[in-house]
Amino acid sequence: MSHSVEKIGGTSMAATTTLFDNVLIAGRKGADLYNRIFVVSAYAGMTDLLLEHKKSGEPGVYARFVADDDADGWRHAMNAVRDAMKTRNAGMFVREESIAEADAFVEMRIATVAACLDDLARLRSHGRFCLKEQLVTVRELLAGLGEAHSAHSTALLLRDRGVNAAFVDLTLWDQQDMRELDERILQAFASIDLSNTLPIVTGYAGCSEGMVRLYARGYSEMTFSRIAVLTKAREAVIHKEFHLSSADPRLVGTDKARKIGRTNYDVADQLANLGMEAIHPGAGRGLRQTEIPLRVRNTFDREDGGTLICGKYVSDTPRVEIVTGVRQAQALQFFEQDMVGVKGYDAAILEALTRHGAWIVSKASNANTITHYLSTDAPTVKRVIADLQGRYPDAAISAQPVAIVSVIGSDISRAGLLADALRALADEGVPIIAMQHQIRNVDVQFIVAVEDYETAVGALHRALVEDDAAMTEDRRAA
């Protein structure tokens, strides 16, 4: 257990010079360069061009191919990917030979994928073929193209600097054997000597399970986690463009937000549930079960050790570690007077939410009402309501937009915390629509109006993080 497995996010990958200076080399020489495995994401924006923009929904190659509203639309999008990859190569490499090698790799991969899409397009043009299953495969194939480019270029850049780096391609781009993820990883690392080789691994791994199908854009963290578990890593490290902080610095001020420093996987799960991922919950599960600590580091802060996430850690004194939430959520309320003592309502609601892909943040219920707080859009909720109304025509089913603000910590059981939180919100004039407090004492959720989200985050951070920290400093000084 002498090596680390480290994942680099897309924004960090795009800051190539900083990445090399602070992470990949960071002053190391000789043997100190090795006993590390790096799993890399695609360069920032590349997966958006290949699939669709994560936030705006602007179509990329995949979305244009699926739409099929312009026979050449996906081809133009593929050319945009080619240009973007080559432009990045030109900005990273100094040696002409390396630029040529990197560009040749891009041309070869894009030509291969484009040939597959051409074949499918011709087949689809006959009109009698259903390509639904093949479209899932197309999405997988395109997703892996971004990681293949970034991993290949990074390994080549390291070799230009005298590092014995190996490009480890898990994308399955030209292979027919659909092995399971674990088997593919074990095969790839069977012949690698970590003491003198620095593996640069694609964050996407082609396997029988289908990484994009199962984990959407979180697939690279699953690859990272399984590599750490299977190679028995000493530590897993994620390099992001920011510290894991007590709140969004843009909301509370960069001088007020504090690096968490240390927490546990329970807190990481709560963050993932709210969409603020320290790590994908599925990836965190494997690390937690094998007792591998996870460190989240800021790529742009070379000297800082970041935040360490362990399985059994609990803060020395009960305290709030982070205030965050969901700015735009939906509260789905199901009221049925005849629900009392009758089973089946909850299961039916969960089935409808699952069928429509609505992410459940939390839920509450009483004798005749079940409320789900969802991180999803209004159209999805409308479809859920239509399904449920058809099944329960006498039920009153409604939805309203809300914001969820959550205070989270490995132990938040200090006396008076809830009273302080309620007072802080009242002082800022923030009405509370609802509140959730679990026995486990890991988080408390406050449901507020969407327009009160930022005010609520700021108020709770001041009362539960900044003021608590100030009191702790006063006690130490005394």
Short mmCIF file of N, CA, C and O in Angstrom, two decimals, residues 150-209:
data_model
loop_
_atom_site.label_atom_id
_atom_site.label_comp_id
_atom_site.label_asym_id
_atom_site.label_seq_id
_atom_site.Cartn_x
_atom_site.Cartn_y
_atom_site.Cartn_z
N SER A 150 -7.09 13.53 -23.64
CA SER A 150 -6.39 14.17 -22.53
C SER A 150 -5.34 13.25 -21.92
O SER A 150 -4.23 13.69 -21.57
N ALA A 151 -5.64 11.96 -21.81
CA ALA A 151 -4.68 11.03 -21.22
C ALA A 151 -3.47 10.84 -22.14
O ALA A 151 -2.32 10.82 -21.69
N HIS A 152 -3.73 10.69 -23.44
CA HIS A 152 -2.64 10.51 -24.39
C HIS A 152 -1.73 11.74 -24.40
O HIS A 152 -0.49 11.62 -24.35
N SER A 153 -2.32 12.93 -24.45
CA SER A 153 -1.51 14.15 -24.49
C SER A 153 -0.72 14.35 -23.20
O SER A 153 0.44 14.75 -23.23
N THR A 154 -1.33 14.04 -22.06
CA THR A 154 -0.64 14.21 -20.79
C THR A 154 0.55 13.27 -20.67
O THR A 154 1.64 13.67 -20.22
N ALA A 155 0.35 12.02 -21.06
CA ALA A 155 1.46 11.06 -21.02
C ALA A 155 2.59 11.50 -21.95
O ALA A 155 3.78 11.41 -21.60
N LEU A 156 2.24 12.01 -23.12
CA LEU A 156 3.24 12.47 -24.08
C LEU A 156 4.00 13.69 -23.54
O LEU A 156 5.23 13.79 -23.66
N LEU A 157 3.29 14.62 -22.92
CA LEU A 157 3.94 15.79 -22.32
C LEU A 157 4.90 15.39 -21.21
O LEU A 157 5.99 15.95 -21.07
N LEU A 158 4.52 14.41 -20.42
CA LEU A 158 5.40 13.93 -19.35
C LEU A 158 6.65 13.27 -19.91
O LEU A 158 7.76 13.48 -19.40
N ARG A 159 6.49 12.49 -20.97
CA ARG A 159 7.66 11.85 -21.58
C ARG A 159 8.60 12.90 -22.17
O ARG A 159 9.83 12.74 -22.13
N ASP A 160 8.02 13.99 -22.70
CA ASP A 160 8.87 15.08 -23.20
C ASP A 160 9.71 15.69 -22.09
O ASP A 160 10.77 16.28 -22.35
N ARG A 161 9.24 15.57 -20.84
CA ARG A 161 9.98 16.10 -19.69
C ARG A 161 10.82 15.05 -18.99
O ARG A 161 11.29 15.26 -17.87
N GLY A 162 10.97 13.92 -19.63
CA GLY A 162 11.85 12.89 -19.08
C GLY A 162 11.22 11.95 -18.09
O GLY A 162 11.92 11.19 -17.41
N VAL A 163 9.89 11.98 -17.97
CA VAL A 163 9.20 11.09 -17.04
C VAL A 163 8.75 9.84 -17.79
O VAL A 163 8.24 9.93 -18.91
N ASN A 164 8.92 8.68 -17.16
CA ASN A 164 8.50 7.43 -17.80
C ASN A 164 6.99 7.25 -17.58
O ASN A 164 6.54 6.54 -16.68
N ALA A 165 6.22 7.95 -18.40
CA ALA A 165 4.77 7.92 -18.28
C ALA A 165 4.18 6.93 -19.27
O ALA A 165 4.66 6.80 -20.40
N ALA A 166 3.12 6.24 -18.85
CA ALA A 166 2.44 5.27 -19.71
C ALA A 166 0.99 5.68 -19.93
O ALA A 166 0.27 5.98 -18.96
N PHE A 167 0.58 5.74 -21.18
CA PHE A 167 -0.81 6.01 -21.53
C PHE A 167 -1.60 4.72 -21.35
O PHE A 167 -1.37 3.73 -22.05
N VAL A 168 -2.51 4.69 -20.37
CA VAL A 168 -3.32 3.50 -20.10
C VAL A 168 -4.73 3.77 -20.63
O VAL A 168 -5.49 4.54 -20.05
N ASP A 169 -5.06 3.13 -21.73
CA ASP A 169 -6.31 3.38 -22.43
C ASP A 169 -7.35 2.33 -22.05
O ASP A 169 -7.26 1.17 -22.45
N LEU A 170 -8.33 2.73 -21.25
CA LEU A 170 -9.40 1.82 -20.85
C LEU A 170 -10.66 2.00 -21.68
O LEU A 170 -11.69 1.40 -21.38
N THR A 171 -10.59 2.81 -22.75
CA THR A 171 -11.82 3.21 -23.44
C THR A 171 -12.46 2.11 -24.29
O THR A 171 -13.62 2.24 -24.68
N LEU A 172 -11.73 1.05 -24.58
CA LEU A 172 -12.28 -0.06 -25.36
C LEU A 172 -12.71 0.40 -26.76
O LEU A 172 -13.66 -0.07 -27.34
N TRP A 173 -11.98 1.33 -27.32
CA TRP A 173 -12.43 1.94 -28.57
C TRP A 173 -12.33 1.00 -29.77
O TRP A 173 -13.08 1.12 -30.73
N ASP A 174 -11.41 0.03 -29.72
CA ASP A 174 -11.24 -0.86 -30.88
C ASP A 174 -11.27 -2.33 -30.49
O ASP A 174 -10.75 -3.17 -31.20
N GLN A 175 -11.85 -2.65 -29.33
CA GLN A 175 -11.87 -4.03 -28.87
C GLN A 175 -13.29 -4.56 -28.86
O GLN A 175 -14.26 -3.82 -28.72
N GLN A 176 -13.40 -5.88 -29.00
CA GLN A 176 -14.71 -6.51 -29.07
C GLN A 176 -15.13 -7.17 -27.76
O GLN A 176 -16.30 -7.37 -27.52
N ASP A 177 -14.16 -7.51 -26.90
CA ASP A 177 -14.48 -8.23 -25.67
C ASP A 177 -15.05 -7.26 -24.62
O ASP A 177 -14.38 -6.35 -24.17
N MET A 178 -16.30 -7.44 -24.27
CA MET A 178 -16.97 -6.56 -23.32
C MET A 178 -16.80 -7.11 -21.90
O MET A 178 -17.69 -7.77 -21.35
N ARG A 179 -15.67 -6.85 -21.31
CA ARG A 179 -15.40 -7.33 -19.95
C ARG A 179 -16.01 -6.39 -18.92
O ARG A 179 -16.34 -5.25 -19.21
N GLU A 180 -16.12 -6.89 -17.68
CA GLU A 180 -16.57 -6.04 -16.60
C GLU A 180 -15.47 -5.06 -16.22
O GLU A 180 -14.29 -5.29 -16.50
N LEU A 181 -15.86 -3.97 -15.59
CA LEU A 181 -14.92 -2.90 -15.26
C LEU A 181 -13.74 -3.40 -14.44
O LEU A 181 -12.58 -3.10 -14.78
N ASP A 182 -13.98 -4.15 -13.39
CA ASP A 182 -12.89 -4.60 -12.53
C ASP A 182 -11.90 -5.47 -13.30
O ASP A 182 -10.68 -5.34 -13.13
N GLU A 183 -12.41 -6.34 -14.14
CA GLU A 183 -11.53 -7.21 -14.91
C GLU A 183 -10.68 -6.41 -15.87
O GLU A 183 -9.48 -6.69 -16.06
N ARG A 184 -11.27 -5.39 -16.48
CA ARG A 184 -10.52 -4.55 -17.42
C ARG A 184 -9.39 -3.80 -16.71
O ARG A 184 -8.29 -3.67 -17.22
N ILE A 185 -9.69 -3.29 -15.52
CA ILE A 185 -8.67 -2.56 -14.76
C ILE A 185 -7.53 -3.49 -14.34
O ILE A 185 -6.35 -3.15 -14.49
N LEU A 186 -7.86 -4.65 -13.82
CA LEU A 186 -6.82 -5.59 -13.39
C LEU A 186 -5.93 -6.01 -14.55
O LEU A 186 -4.71 -6.12 -14.41
N GLN A 187 -6.54 -6.21 -15.71
CA GLN A 187 -5.77 -6.56 -16.90
C GLN A 187 -4.82 -5.43 -17.28
O GLN A 187 -3.65 -5.67 -17.60
N ALA A 188 -5.30 -4.20 -17.22
CA ALA A 188 -4.48 -3.06 -17.64
C ALA A 188 -3.27 -2.84 -16.73
O ALA A 188 -2.21 -2.41 -17.20
N PHE A 189 -3.41 -3.13 -15.45
CA PHE A 189 -2.33 -2.85 -14.50
C PHE A 189 -1.46 -4.06 -14.18
O PHE A 189 -0.50 -3.95 -13.42
N ALA A 190 -1.79 -5.21 -14.77
CA ALA A 190 -1.06 -6.43 -14.44
C ALA A 190 0.44 -6.33 -14.73
O ALA A 190 1.27 -6.87 -13.99
N SER A 191 0.81 -5.61 -15.79
CA SER A 191 2.22 -5.56 -16.19
C SER A 191 2.90 -4.23 -15.88
O SER A 191 4.02 -3.98 -16.33
N ILE A 192 2.24 -3.34 -15.13
CA ILE A 192 2.81 -2.02 -14.86
C ILE A 192 3.54 -2.02 -13.52
O ILE A 192 2.98 -2.40 -12.49
N ASP A 193 4.79 -1.61 -13.53
CA ASP A 193 5.60 -1.48 -12.32
C ASP A 193 5.48 -0.03 -11.85
O ASP A 193 6.06 0.88 -12.44
N LEU A 194 4.72 0.18 -10.78
CA LEU A 194 4.45 1.55 -10.32
C LEU A 194 5.69 2.23 -9.74
O LEU A 194 5.71 3.45 -9.61
N SER A 195 6.73 1.46 -9.43
CA SER A 195 7.93 2.07 -8.85
C SER A 195 8.75 2.83 -9.88
O SER A 195 9.57 3.69 -9.52
N ASN A 196 8.52 2.56 -11.17
CA ASN A 196 9.29 3.27 -12.19
C ASN A 196 8.45 3.70 -13.39
O ASN A 196 8.98 4.10 -14.43
N THR A 197 7.12 3.62 -13.25
CA THR A 197 6.21 4.02 -14.33
C THR A 197 5.09 4.87 -13.75
O THR A 197 4.55 4.56 -12.69
N LEU A 198 4.77 5.95 -14.46
CA LEU A 198 3.68 6.84 -14.04
C LEU A 198 2.50 6.65 -14.98
O LEU A 198 2.48 7.19 -16.09
N PRO A 199 1.48 5.86 -14.60
CA PRO A 199 0.35 5.61 -15.48
C PRO A 199 -0.59 6.82 -15.56
O PRO A 199 -0.96 7.40 -14.54
N ILE A 200 -0.96 7.20 -16.78
CA ILE A 200 -1.96 8.22 -17.02
C ILE A 200 -3.15 7.51 -17.65
O ILE A 200 -3.08 7.04 -18.78
N VAL A 201 -4.25 7.43 -16.91
CA VAL A 201 -5.35 6.53 -17.24
C VAL A 201 -6.58 7.32 -17.70
O VAL A 201 -6.91 8.37 -17.13
N THR A 202 -7.25 6.82 -18.71
CA THR A 202 -8.49 7.46 -19.17
C THR A 202 -9.57 7.35 -18.11
O THR A 202 -9.79 6.29 -17.52
N GLY A 203 -10.25 8.47 -17.84
CA GLY A 203 -11.33 8.45 -16.86
C GLY A 203 -12.53 7.64 -17.32
O GLY A 203 -13.30 7.15 -16.50
N TYR A 204 -12.68 7.49 -18.62
CA TYR A 204 -13.74 6.64 -19.15
C TYR A 204 -13.18 5.24 -19.37
O TYR A 204 -12.07 5.08 -19.89
N ALA A 205 -13.95 4.23 -18.98
CA ALA A 205 -13.54 2.84 -19.20
C ALA A 205 -14.66 2.10 -19.92
O ALA A 205 -15.80 2.06 -19.43
N GLY A 206 -14.34 1.54 -21.09
CA GLY A 206 -15.32 0.75 -21.81
C GLY A 206 -15.50 -0.59 -21.13
O GLY A 206 -14.53 -1.29 -20.86
N CYS A 207 -16.73 -0.96 -20.80
CA CYS A 207 -16.98 -2.22 -20.11
C CYS A 207 -18.42 -2.65 -20.35
O CYS A 207 -19.24 -1.90 -20.87
N SER A 208 -18.71 -3.86 -19.95
CA SER A 208 -20.03 -4.43 -20.23
C SER A 208 -21.15 -3.68 -19.52
O SER A 208 -22.28 -3.65 -19.98
N GLU A 209 -20.82 -3.06 -18.37
CA GLU A 209 -21.86 -2.36 -17.61
C GLU A 209 -22.34 -1.09 -18.30
O GLU A 209 -23.50 -0.69 -18.16
#
